[in-house]
Short mmCIF file of N, CA and C in Angstrom, two decimals:
data_model
loop_
_atom_site.label_atom_id
_atom_site.label_comp_id
_atom_site.label_asym_id
_atom_site.label_seq_id
_atom_site.Cartn_x
_atom_site.Cartn_y
_atom_site.Cartn_z
N UNK V 1 -16.14 -2.34 -14.90
CA UNK V 1 -15.26 -1.33 -15.43
C UNK V 1 -15.03 -1.51 -16.92
N UNK V 2 -15.58 -0.49 -17.71
CA UNK V 2 -15.42 -0.74 -19.07
C UNK V 2 -14.26 -0.22 -19.74
N UNK V 3 -13.90 1.18 -19.28
CA UNK V 3 -12.63 1.71 -20.12
C UNK V 3 -12.07 2.55 -18.76
N UNK V 4 -10.76 2.33 -18.74
CA UNK V 4 -9.89 3.22 -17.72
C UNK V 4 -9.56 4.54 -18.24
N UNK V 5 -9.71 5.56 -17.40
CA UNK V 5 -9.32 6.80 -17.90
C UNK V 5 -7.84 7.00 -17.76
N UNK V 6 -7.15 7.67 -18.91
CA UNK V 6 -5.89 7.78 -19.02
C UNK V 6 -5.33 8.61 -17.96
N UNK V 7 -4.36 8.57 -17.26
CA UNK V 7 -3.80 9.43 -16.33
C UNK V 7 -4.62 9.33 -15.03
N UNK V 8 -5.51 8.54 -14.67
CA UNK V 8 -6.15 8.27 -13.57
C UNK V 8 -5.73 7.23 -12.90
N UNK V 9 -4.54 7.29 -12.26
CA UNK V 9 -3.91 6.13 -11.40
C UNK V 9 -4.03 6.39 -10.05
N UNK V 10 -4.00 5.31 -9.41
CA UNK V 10 -4.05 5.40 -7.90
C UNK V 10 -2.70 4.43 -7.81
N UNK V 11 -1.61 4.97 -7.22
CA UNK V 11 -0.33 4.20 -7.05
C UNK V 11 -0.36 3.73 -5.45
N UNK V 12 -0.08 2.30 -5.46
CA UNK V 12 -0.02 1.66 -4.03
C UNK V 12 1.43 1.20 -3.87
N UNK V 13 1.99 1.42 -2.74
CA UNK V 13 3.30 0.82 -2.37
C UNK V 13 2.87 -0.74 -1.79
N UNK V 14 3.61 -1.66 -2.55
CA UNK V 14 3.39 -2.88 -1.96
C UNK V 14 4.75 -3.53 -1.64
N UNK V 15 4.81 -4.05 -0.45
CA UNK V 15 5.94 -4.55 0.30
C UNK V 15 5.75 -6.05 0.80
N UNK V 16 4.54 -6.59 0.62
CA UNK V 16 4.20 -7.99 0.96
C UNK V 16 3.70 -8.03 2.49
N UNK V 17 3.77 -6.77 3.12
CA UNK V 17 3.27 -6.79 4.58
C UNK V 17 1.67 -6.62 4.37
N UNK V 18 1.08 -7.00 5.61
CA UNK V 18 -0.35 -7.12 5.86
C UNK V 18 -0.82 -5.44 5.66
N UNK V 19 -0.01 -4.59 5.92
CA UNK V 19 -0.35 -3.24 5.83
C UNK V 19 -0.47 -2.78 4.33
N UNK V 20 0.49 -3.32 3.44
CA UNK V 20 0.46 -2.98 2.13
C UNK V 20 -0.70 -3.77 1.33
N UNK V 21 -1.04 -4.96 1.84
CA UNK V 21 -2.30 -5.61 1.40
C UNK V 21 -3.43 -4.79 1.72
N UNK V 22 -3.54 -4.30 2.97
CA UNK V 22 -5.03 -3.56 3.25
C UNK V 22 -5.00 -2.18 2.27
N UNK V 23 -3.74 -1.73 2.00
CA UNK V 23 -3.73 -0.43 1.24
C UNK V 23 -4.28 -0.83 -0.21
N UNK V 24 -3.64 -2.12 -0.72
CA UNK V 24 -4.12 -2.48 -1.96
C UNK V 24 -5.61 -2.60 -2.09
N UNK V 25 -6.28 -3.42 -1.11
CA UNK V 25 -7.62 -3.54 -1.01
C UNK V 25 -8.33 -2.19 -1.12
N UNK V 26 -7.97 -1.23 -0.26
CA UNK V 26 -8.66 -0.11 -0.12
C UNK V 26 -8.44 0.65 -1.47
N UNK V 27 -7.25 0.80 -2.07
CA UNK V 27 -6.98 1.41 -3.21
C UNK V 27 -7.82 0.87 -4.52
N UNK V 28 -8.08 -0.48 -4.45
CA UNK V 28 -8.91 -1.06 -5.50
C UNK V 28 -10.38 -0.64 -5.43
N UNK V 29 -10.93 -0.54 -4.19
CA UNK V 29 -12.22 -0.18 -4.07
C UNK V 29 -12.42 1.28 -4.51
N UNK V 30 -11.46 2.14 -4.28
CA UNK V 30 -11.45 3.69 -4.75
C UNK V 30 -11.42 3.85 -6.18
N UNK V 31 -10.46 2.75 -6.70
CA UNK V 31 -10.29 2.82 -8.12
C UNK V 31 -11.47 2.61 -9.10
N UNK V 32 -12.35 1.61 -8.34
CA UNK V 32 -13.67 1.34 -9.01
C UNK V 32 -14.63 2.55 -8.89
N UNK V 33 -14.55 3.19 -7.80
CA UNK V 33 -15.44 4.35 -7.49
C UNK V 33 -14.86 5.64 -8.39
N UNK V 34 -13.69 5.70 -8.79
CA UNK V 34 -13.18 6.70 -9.51
C UNK V 34 -12.86 6.40 -10.95
N UNK V 35 -13.30 5.17 -11.45
CA UNK V 35 -13.03 4.78 -12.68
C UNK V 35 -11.47 4.96 -12.93
N UNK V 36 -10.75 4.59 -12.17
CA UNK V 36 -9.09 4.74 -12.07
C UNK V 36 -8.45 3.36 -12.12
N UNK V 37 -7.20 3.21 -12.45
CA UNK V 37 -6.38 2.16 -12.44
C UNK V 37 -5.60 2.19 -11.22
N UNK V 38 -5.37 0.83 -10.77
CA UNK V 38 -4.48 0.82 -9.47
C UNK V 38 -3.04 0.44 -9.91
N UNK V 39 -2.16 1.19 -9.57
CA UNK V 39 -0.59 0.67 -10.06
C UNK V 39 0.03 0.23 -8.88
N UNK V 40 0.02 -1.10 -8.62
CA UNK V 40 0.80 -1.78 -7.48
C UNK V 40 2.23 -1.70 -7.88
N UNK V 41 3.13 -0.97 -7.06
CA UNK V 41 4.52 -0.67 -7.31
C UNK V 41 5.30 -1.53 -6.18
N UNK V 42 6.16 -2.30 -6.46
CA UNK V 42 7.03 -2.77 -5.52
C UNK V 42 8.50 -2.36 -6.05
N UNK V 43 9.19 -1.63 -5.15
CA UNK V 43 10.47 -1.00 -5.23
C UNK V 43 11.50 -1.91 -4.62
N UNK V 44 12.61 -2.34 -5.34
CA UNK V 44 13.76 -3.27 -4.79
C UNK V 44 15.08 -2.60 -5.12
N UNK V 45 15.90 -2.82 -4.13
CA UNK V 45 17.36 -2.27 -4.35
C UNK V 45 18.30 -3.43 -4.50
N UNK V 46 19.33 -3.38 -5.13
CA UNK V 46 20.34 -4.57 -5.26
C UNK V 46 20.93 -4.77 -3.70
N UNK V 47 21.19 -5.89 -3.07
CA UNK V 47 21.48 -6.15 -1.95
C UNK V 47 22.97 -5.96 -1.57
N UNK V 48 23.82 -5.81 -2.55
CA UNK V 48 25.19 -5.50 -2.47
C UNK V 48 25.74 -4.67 -1.35
N UNK V 49 25.28 -3.51 -1.08
CA UNK V 49 25.87 -2.81 -0.13
C UNK V 49 25.47 -3.36 1.47
N UNK V 50 24.47 -4.04 1.42
CA UNK V 50 23.85 -4.68 2.77
C UNK V 50 24.67 -5.87 3.28
N UNK V 51 25.29 -6.53 2.14
CA UNK V 51 26.16 -7.66 2.78
C UNK V 51 27.62 -7.19 3.25
N UNK V 52 28.21 -7.94 4.17
CA UNK V 52 29.58 -7.63 4.56
C UNK V 52 30.46 -7.93 3.40
N UNK V 53 31.52 -7.15 3.25
CA UNK V 53 32.43 -7.36 2.21
C UNK V 53 33.32 -8.59 2.28
N UNK V 54 33.19 -9.36 3.32
CA UNK V 54 33.80 -10.52 3.43
C UNK V 54 32.98 -11.81 3.25
N UNK V 55 31.50 -11.40 3.05
CA UNK V 55 30.76 -12.53 2.72
C UNK V 55 31.02 -13.16 1.31
N UNK V 56 30.79 -14.63 1.48
CA UNK V 56 31.30 -15.41 0.34
C UNK V 56 30.46 -14.84 -0.99
N UNK V 57 31.05 -15.00 -2.14
CA UNK V 57 30.33 -14.59 -3.55
C UNK V 57 29.14 -15.30 -3.42
N UNK V 58 29.22 -16.78 -3.02
CA UNK V 58 27.93 -17.70 -3.17
C UNK V 58 26.80 -17.04 -2.40
N UNK V 59 27.14 -16.34 -1.42
CA UNK V 59 25.76 -15.79 -0.62
C UNK V 59 25.31 -14.42 -1.30
N UNK V 60 25.85 -13.86 -2.29
CA UNK V 60 25.52 -12.76 -2.80
C UNK V 60 24.43 -13.14 -4.16
N UNK V 61 23.25 -12.67 -4.13
CA UNK V 61 22.32 -12.95 -5.20
C UNK V 61 22.84 -12.05 -6.25
N UNK V 62 22.43 -12.59 -7.53
CA UNK V 62 22.77 -11.87 -8.76
C UNK V 62 21.65 -10.82 -8.88
N UNK V 63 21.93 -9.75 -9.54
CA UNK V 63 20.86 -8.72 -9.90
C UNK V 63 19.57 -9.56 -10.56
N UNK V 64 19.79 -10.34 -11.43
CA UNK V 64 18.67 -11.20 -12.03
C UNK V 64 17.96 -11.79 -10.97
N UNK V 65 18.55 -12.47 -9.95
CA UNK V 65 17.91 -13.25 -8.86
C UNK V 65 17.08 -12.21 -8.02
N UNK V 66 17.65 -11.08 -7.82
CA UNK V 66 17.10 -10.09 -6.99
C UNK V 66 15.78 -9.73 -7.70
N UNK V 67 15.82 -9.49 -8.94
CA UNK V 67 14.66 -8.92 -9.59
C UNK V 67 13.57 -9.91 -9.80
N UNK V 68 13.92 -11.14 -9.73
CA UNK V 68 13.01 -12.39 -10.03
C UNK V 68 12.22 -12.52 -8.51
N UNK V 69 13.07 -12.29 -7.53
CA UNK V 69 12.45 -12.45 -6.08
C UNK V 69 11.57 -11.21 -5.87
N UNK V 70 11.95 -9.76 -6.38
CA UNK V 70 11.06 -8.84 -6.07
C UNK V 70 9.87 -9.08 -6.99
N UNK V 71 9.81 -9.71 -8.20
CA UNK V 71 8.67 -9.94 -9.03
C UNK V 71 7.77 -11.10 -8.39
N UNK V 72 8.35 -12.05 -7.67
CA UNK V 72 7.69 -13.07 -6.99
C UNK V 72 7.04 -12.65 -5.78
N UNK V 73 7.51 -11.64 -5.09
CA UNK V 73 6.96 -11.12 -3.89
C UNK V 73 5.65 -10.18 -4.25
N UNK V 74 5.91 -9.47 -5.31
CA UNK V 74 4.58 -8.75 -5.77
C UNK V 74 3.58 -9.68 -6.34
N UNK V 75 3.89 -10.72 -7.23
CA UNK V 75 2.89 -11.68 -7.69
C UNK V 75 2.28 -12.38 -6.54
N UNK V 76 2.98 -12.98 -5.36
CA UNK V 76 2.28 -13.55 -4.26
C UNK V 76 1.43 -12.67 -3.32
N UNK V 77 1.77 -11.36 -3.40
CA UNK V 77 0.95 -10.39 -2.56
C UNK V 77 -0.32 -10.13 -3.35
N UNK V 78 -0.24 -9.81 -4.71
CA UNK V 78 -1.57 -9.87 -5.34
C UNK V 78 -2.37 -11.05 -5.41
N UNK V 79 -1.81 -12.30 -5.44
CA UNK V 79 -2.53 -13.50 -5.25
C UNK V 79 -3.28 -13.39 -3.88
N UNK V 80 -2.59 -13.17 -2.83
CA UNK V 80 -3.15 -13.15 -1.38
C UNK V 80 -4.24 -12.18 -1.36
N UNK V 81 -4.27 -10.99 -1.96
CA UNK V 81 -5.21 -10.16 -1.97
C UNK V 81 -6.39 -10.43 -2.65
N UNK V 82 -6.27 -10.88 -4.06
CA UNK V 82 -7.27 -11.08 -4.98
C UNK V 82 -7.61 -12.50 -5.22
N UNK V 83 -6.72 -13.43 -4.85
CA UNK V 83 -6.91 -14.90 -5.12
C UNK V 83 -6.43 -15.18 -6.52
N UNK V 84 -6.97 -16.15 -7.14
CA UNK V 84 -6.38 -16.62 -8.53
C UNK V 84 -6.69 -15.63 -9.59
N UNK V 85 -7.77 -14.81 -9.46
CA UNK V 85 -8.06 -13.88 -10.47
C UNK V 85 -7.94 -12.31 -9.93
N UNK V 86 -6.83 -11.87 -10.49
CA UNK V 86 -6.41 -10.59 -10.10
C UNK V 86 -7.49 -9.55 -10.73
N UNK V 87 -7.84 -8.49 -10.12
CA UNK V 87 -8.82 -7.43 -10.50
C UNK V 87 -8.20 -6.66 -11.73
N UNK V 88 -9.23 -6.55 -12.89
CA UNK V 88 -8.75 -6.02 -13.97
C UNK V 88 -8.32 -4.51 -13.87
N UNK V 89 -8.57 -3.87 -12.89
CA UNK V 89 -8.13 -2.55 -12.58
C UNK V 89 -6.84 -2.45 -12.03
N UNK V 90 -6.00 -3.55 -11.82
CA UNK V 90 -4.60 -3.51 -11.12
C UNK V 90 -3.56 -3.72 -12.10
N UNK V 91 -2.61 -3.04 -12.08
CA UNK V 91 -1.48 -3.25 -12.82
C UNK V 91 -0.25 -3.44 -12.00
N UNK V 92 0.43 -4.42 -12.18
CA UNK V 92 1.65 -4.57 -11.11
C UNK V 92 2.94 -4.13 -11.87
N UNK V 93 3.72 -3.28 -11.08
CA UNK V 93 5.02 -2.78 -11.50
C UNK V 93 6.06 -3.01 -10.54
N UNK V 94 7.20 -3.60 -11.03
CA UNK V 94 8.63 -3.74 -10.22
C UNK V 94 9.43 -2.87 -10.77
N UNK V 95 10.04 -2.09 -9.92
CA UNK V 95 11.05 -1.08 -10.32
C UNK V 95 12.21 -1.13 -9.33
N UNK V 96 13.38 -1.13 -9.91
CA UNK V 96 14.65 -1.15 -9.12
C UNK V 96 14.87 0.35 -8.59
N UNK V 97 15.14 0.64 -7.49
CA UNK V 97 15.62 1.78 -6.91
C UNK V 97 14.97 1.93 -5.49
N UNK V 98 15.46 3.07 -4.81
CA UNK V 98 15.05 3.31 -3.44
C UNK V 98 13.64 3.65 -3.43
N UNK V 99 12.84 2.88 -2.49
CA UNK V 99 11.41 2.87 -2.42
C UNK V 99 10.80 4.27 -2.46
N UNK V 100 11.44 5.23 -1.60
CA UNK V 100 10.81 6.55 -1.70
C UNK V 100 10.83 7.21 -3.10
N UNK V 101 12.14 7.14 -3.63
CA UNK V 101 12.00 7.60 -4.91
C UNK V 101 11.14 7.05 -5.96
N UNK V 102 11.10 5.73 -5.90
CA UNK V 102 10.21 5.04 -7.02
C UNK V 102 8.85 5.31 -6.67
N UNK V 103 8.34 5.38 -5.50
CA UNK V 103 6.92 5.59 -5.14
C UNK V 103 6.52 6.94 -5.68
N UNK V 104 7.52 8.03 -5.10
CA UNK V 104 7.07 9.31 -5.64
C UNK V 104 7.14 9.59 -7.14
N UNK V 105 8.09 8.98 -7.75
CA UNK V 105 8.22 9.05 -9.07
C UNK V 105 6.91 8.21 -9.85
N UNK V 106 6.71 7.27 -9.44
CA UNK V 106 5.50 6.54 -9.83
C UNK V 106 4.07 7.37 -9.79
N UNK V 107 4.06 8.14 -8.42
CA UNK V 107 2.83 8.89 -8.27
C UNK V 107 2.84 10.15 -8.74
N UNK V 108 3.97 10.69 -9.41
CA UNK V 108 4.15 12.15 -9.91
C UNK V 108 2.79 12.62 -10.40
N UNK V 109 2.06 11.94 -11.40
CA UNK V 109 0.83 12.65 -11.84
C UNK V 109 -0.34 11.62 -11.60
N UNK V 110 -0.32 10.81 -10.55
CA UNK V 110 -1.42 10.14 -10.19
C UNK V 110 -2.59 10.80 -9.37
N UNK V 111 -3.67 10.18 -8.96
CA UNK V 111 -4.69 10.76 -8.28
C UNK V 111 -4.46 10.61 -6.82
N UNK V 112 -3.83 9.47 -6.44
CA UNK V 112 -3.45 9.40 -5.17
C UNK V 112 -2.16 8.50 -5.01
N UNK V 113 -1.52 8.62 -3.73
CA UNK V 113 -0.57 7.61 -3.54
C UNK V 113 -0.94 6.84 -2.25
N UNK V 114 -1.10 5.58 -2.21
CA UNK V 114 -1.63 4.82 -0.99
C UNK V 114 -0.61 4.01 -0.43
N UNK V 115 -0.48 4.11 0.87
CA UNK V 115 0.66 3.30 1.73
C UNK V 115 -0.12 2.61 2.80
N UNK V 116 0.33 1.61 3.29
CA UNK V 116 -0.04 0.74 4.43
C UNK V 116 0.39 1.24 5.63
N UNK V 117 -0.18 1.07 6.81
CA UNK V 117 0.34 1.42 8.03
C UNK V 117 -0.12 0.54 9.03
N UNK V 118 0.87 0.18 10.07
CA UNK V 118 0.26 -0.56 11.11
C UNK V 118 -0.89 0.11 12.02
N UNK V 119 -1.39 -0.45 12.81
CA UNK V 119 -2.56 0.00 13.76
C UNK V 119 -1.89 0.82 14.93
N UNK V 120 -1.67 2.09 14.84
CA UNK V 120 -1.28 2.77 16.04
C UNK V 120 0.16 2.50 16.49
N UNK V 121 0.83 1.79 15.66
CA UNK V 121 2.16 1.43 15.94
C UNK V 121 2.06 -0.02 16.83
N UNK V 122 2.57 -0.92 16.32
CA UNK V 122 2.32 -2.40 17.04
C UNK V 122 3.74 -2.65 17.71
N UNK V 123 3.87 -2.59 19.18
CA UNK V 123 4.89 -2.89 19.97
C UNK V 123 5.84 -1.69 19.91
N UNK V 124 7.11 -1.92 19.45
CA UNK V 124 8.13 -0.94 19.31
C UNK V 124 8.09 -0.08 17.96
N UNK V 125 7.32 -0.77 17.08
CA UNK V 125 7.42 -0.10 15.61
C UNK V 125 6.31 0.99 15.53
N UNK V 126 6.86 2.19 14.95
CA UNK V 126 5.80 3.22 14.77
C UNK V 126 4.77 2.82 13.77
N UNK V 127 3.58 3.53 13.69
CA UNK V 127 2.56 3.17 12.82
C UNK V 127 2.89 3.41 11.40
N UNK V 128 3.77 4.26 11.01
CA UNK V 128 4.12 4.51 9.64
C UNK V 128 5.65 4.52 9.70
N UNK V 129 6.18 3.72 8.66
CA UNK V 129 7.63 3.76 8.88
C UNK V 129 8.48 4.65 8.01
N UNK V 130 9.64 4.64 7.88
CA UNK V 130 10.61 5.69 7.06
C UNK V 130 10.04 6.19 5.91
N UNK V 131 9.83 5.13 4.86
CA UNK V 131 9.46 5.27 3.60
C UNK V 131 8.10 6.08 3.55
N UNK V 132 7.22 5.64 4.43
CA UNK V 132 5.89 6.30 4.47
C UNK V 132 6.10 7.80 4.92
N UNK V 133 6.92 7.97 5.85
CA UNK V 133 7.10 9.38 6.51
C UNK V 133 7.59 10.24 5.19
N UNK V 134 8.63 9.70 4.54
CA UNK V 134 9.30 10.51 3.52
C UNK V 134 8.34 10.74 2.36
N UNK V 135 7.54 9.69 2.04
CA UNK V 135 6.63 10.15 0.97
C UNK V 135 5.41 11.06 1.54
N UNK V 136 4.98 11.17 2.58
CA UNK V 136 4.14 12.07 3.21
C UNK V 136 4.80 13.52 3.09
N UNK V 137 5.96 13.49 3.49
CA UNK V 137 6.68 14.72 3.50
C UNK V 137 6.92 15.47 2.03
N UNK V 138 7.17 14.51 0.92
CA UNK V 138 7.59 15.07 -0.41
C UNK V 138 6.72 14.75 -1.27
N UNK V 139 5.57 14.02 -1.19
CA UNK V 139 4.50 13.75 -2.20
C UNK V 139 4.15 15.23 -2.83
N UNK V 140 3.71 15.00 -4.21
CA UNK V 140 2.98 16.10 -4.76
C UNK V 140 1.62 15.84 -5.09
N UNK V 141 1.18 14.56 -4.47
CA UNK V 141 -0.30 14.20 -4.69
C UNK V 141 -0.70 13.99 -3.48
N UNK V 142 -2.18 13.70 -3.20
CA UNK V 142 -2.59 13.33 -1.70
C UNK V 142 -2.05 11.88 -1.52
N UNK V 143 -1.69 11.79 -0.24
CA UNK V 143 -1.29 10.46 0.21
C UNK V 143 -2.32 9.94 1.33
N UNK V 144 -2.70 8.71 1.16
CA UNK V 144 -3.51 8.01 2.22
C UNK V 144 -2.69 6.93 2.82
N UNK V 145 -2.68 6.87 4.03
CA UNK V 145 -2.10 5.94 4.64
C UNK V 145 -3.21 5.00 5.47
N UNK V 146 -3.36 3.76 5.00
CA UNK V 146 -4.37 2.88 5.22
C UNK V 146 -4.03 1.98 6.44
N UNK V 147 -4.75 1.99 7.64
CA UNK V 147 -4.34 1.08 8.58
C UNK V 147 -4.78 -0.23 8.35
N UNK V 148 -3.88 -1.39 9.06
CA UNK V 148 -4.26 -2.70 9.06
C UNK V 148 -5.42 -2.75 10.00
N UNK V 149 -6.71 -3.62 9.51
CA UNK V 149 -7.76 -3.73 10.39
C UNK V 149 -7.41 -4.36 11.69
N UNK V 150 -7.72 -3.74 12.81
CA UNK V 150 -7.37 -4.23 14.31
C UNK V 150 -8.33 -5.24 14.61
N UNK V 151 -9.67 -4.90 14.33
CA UNK V 151 -10.74 -5.84 14.59
C UNK V 151 -11.83 -5.33 13.67
N UNK V 152 -12.79 -6.37 13.36
CA UNK V 152 -13.99 -5.91 12.73
C UNK V 152 -14.78 -4.80 13.44
N UNK V 153 -15.36 -3.82 12.44
CA UNK V 153 -16.28 -2.69 13.21
C UNK V 153 -17.31 -3.35 13.93
N UNK V 154 -17.57 -2.73 14.97
CA UNK V 154 -18.79 -3.23 15.73
C UNK V 154 -20.12 -2.95 14.87
N UNK V 155 -21.14 -3.90 14.82
CA UNK V 155 -22.30 -3.54 14.20
C UNK V 155 -23.05 -2.30 14.72
N UNK V 156 -23.77 -1.48 13.93
CA UNK V 156 -24.48 -0.43 14.46
C UNK V 156 -25.62 -0.99 15.17
N UNK V 157 -25.94 0.08 16.32
CA UNK V 157 -26.99 -0.32 17.16
C UNK V 157 -28.34 0.46 16.72
N UNK V 158 -29.38 0.05 17.40
CA UNK V 158 -30.59 0.87 17.06
C UNK V 158 -30.52 2.13 17.59
N UNK V 159 -30.97 3.04 17.06
CA UNK V 159 -31.02 4.63 17.60
C UNK V 159 -32.26 4.84 18.40
N UNK V 160 -32.05 5.37 19.59
CA UNK V 160 -33.10 5.83 20.36
C UNK V 160 -34.16 6.75 19.64
N UNK V 161 -35.33 6.37 19.66
CA UNK V 161 -36.32 7.29 18.99
C UNK V 161 -37.19 7.90 19.90
N UNK V 162 -37.20 7.57 21.34
CA UNK V 162 -38.18 8.50 22.12
C UNK V 162 -37.55 9.58 22.63
N UNK V 163 -38.34 10.63 22.86
CA UNK V 163 -37.76 12.03 23.30
C UNK V 163 -37.12 11.94 24.55
N UNK V 164 -35.95 12.83 24.63
CA UNK V 164 -35.28 12.94 25.90
C UNK V 164 -36.08 13.60 26.98
N UNK V 165 -36.06 13.23 28.26
CA UNK V 165 -36.89 13.88 29.18
C UNK V 165 -36.28 15.49 29.13
N UNK V 166 -37.35 16.35 29.36
CA UNK V 166 -37.03 17.78 29.32
C UNK V 166 -36.33 18.18 30.88
N UNK V 167 -35.53 19.15 30.70
CA UNK V 167 -35.13 19.61 31.93
C UNK V 167 -35.78 20.80 32.28
N UNK V 168 -36.16 20.82 33.80
CA UNK V 168 -36.73 22.07 34.19
C UNK V 168 -35.92 23.21 34.18
N UNK V 169 -36.50 24.33 33.83
CA UNK V 169 -35.66 25.46 33.88
C UNK V 169 -36.01 26.15 35.16
N UNK V 170 -34.74 26.55 36.12
CA UNK V 170 -34.93 27.20 37.35
C UNK V 170 -35.21 28.62 37.31
#
């Protein structure tokens, strides 16, 4: 890819899950075909409200520690997907805020918003989570929900070339 076209981004929600890794792989393939850039977005929120008020102060991570952890998670996910050399069409972004708001804001003028989903719901979990449902509901751009591969596709078989027997007309 020689030059990325300005404004032609494919935004991918990345949370470290297998589903988000599948979405990132798919989006990267599409970006090459469309001469676009992939913007891998990881949204994070401060943990403050999720901890009990009586939790000791030492148990509470600082905002800086949480930001560093969010960046680490995104970097590890990119390494898992691409190996040591990250695709040149991919830009990593860590943003503080609710995931739905961050993803929809990041994808406001993108070509696509790409999210991962589990294969037809695994166990008790639905195929697409609350963040994905809200993104589907409120997005102003097309949303693609990429499934985690359940099993490799079966190879194509030879097509029968001999004519089918004719049926007699009564």
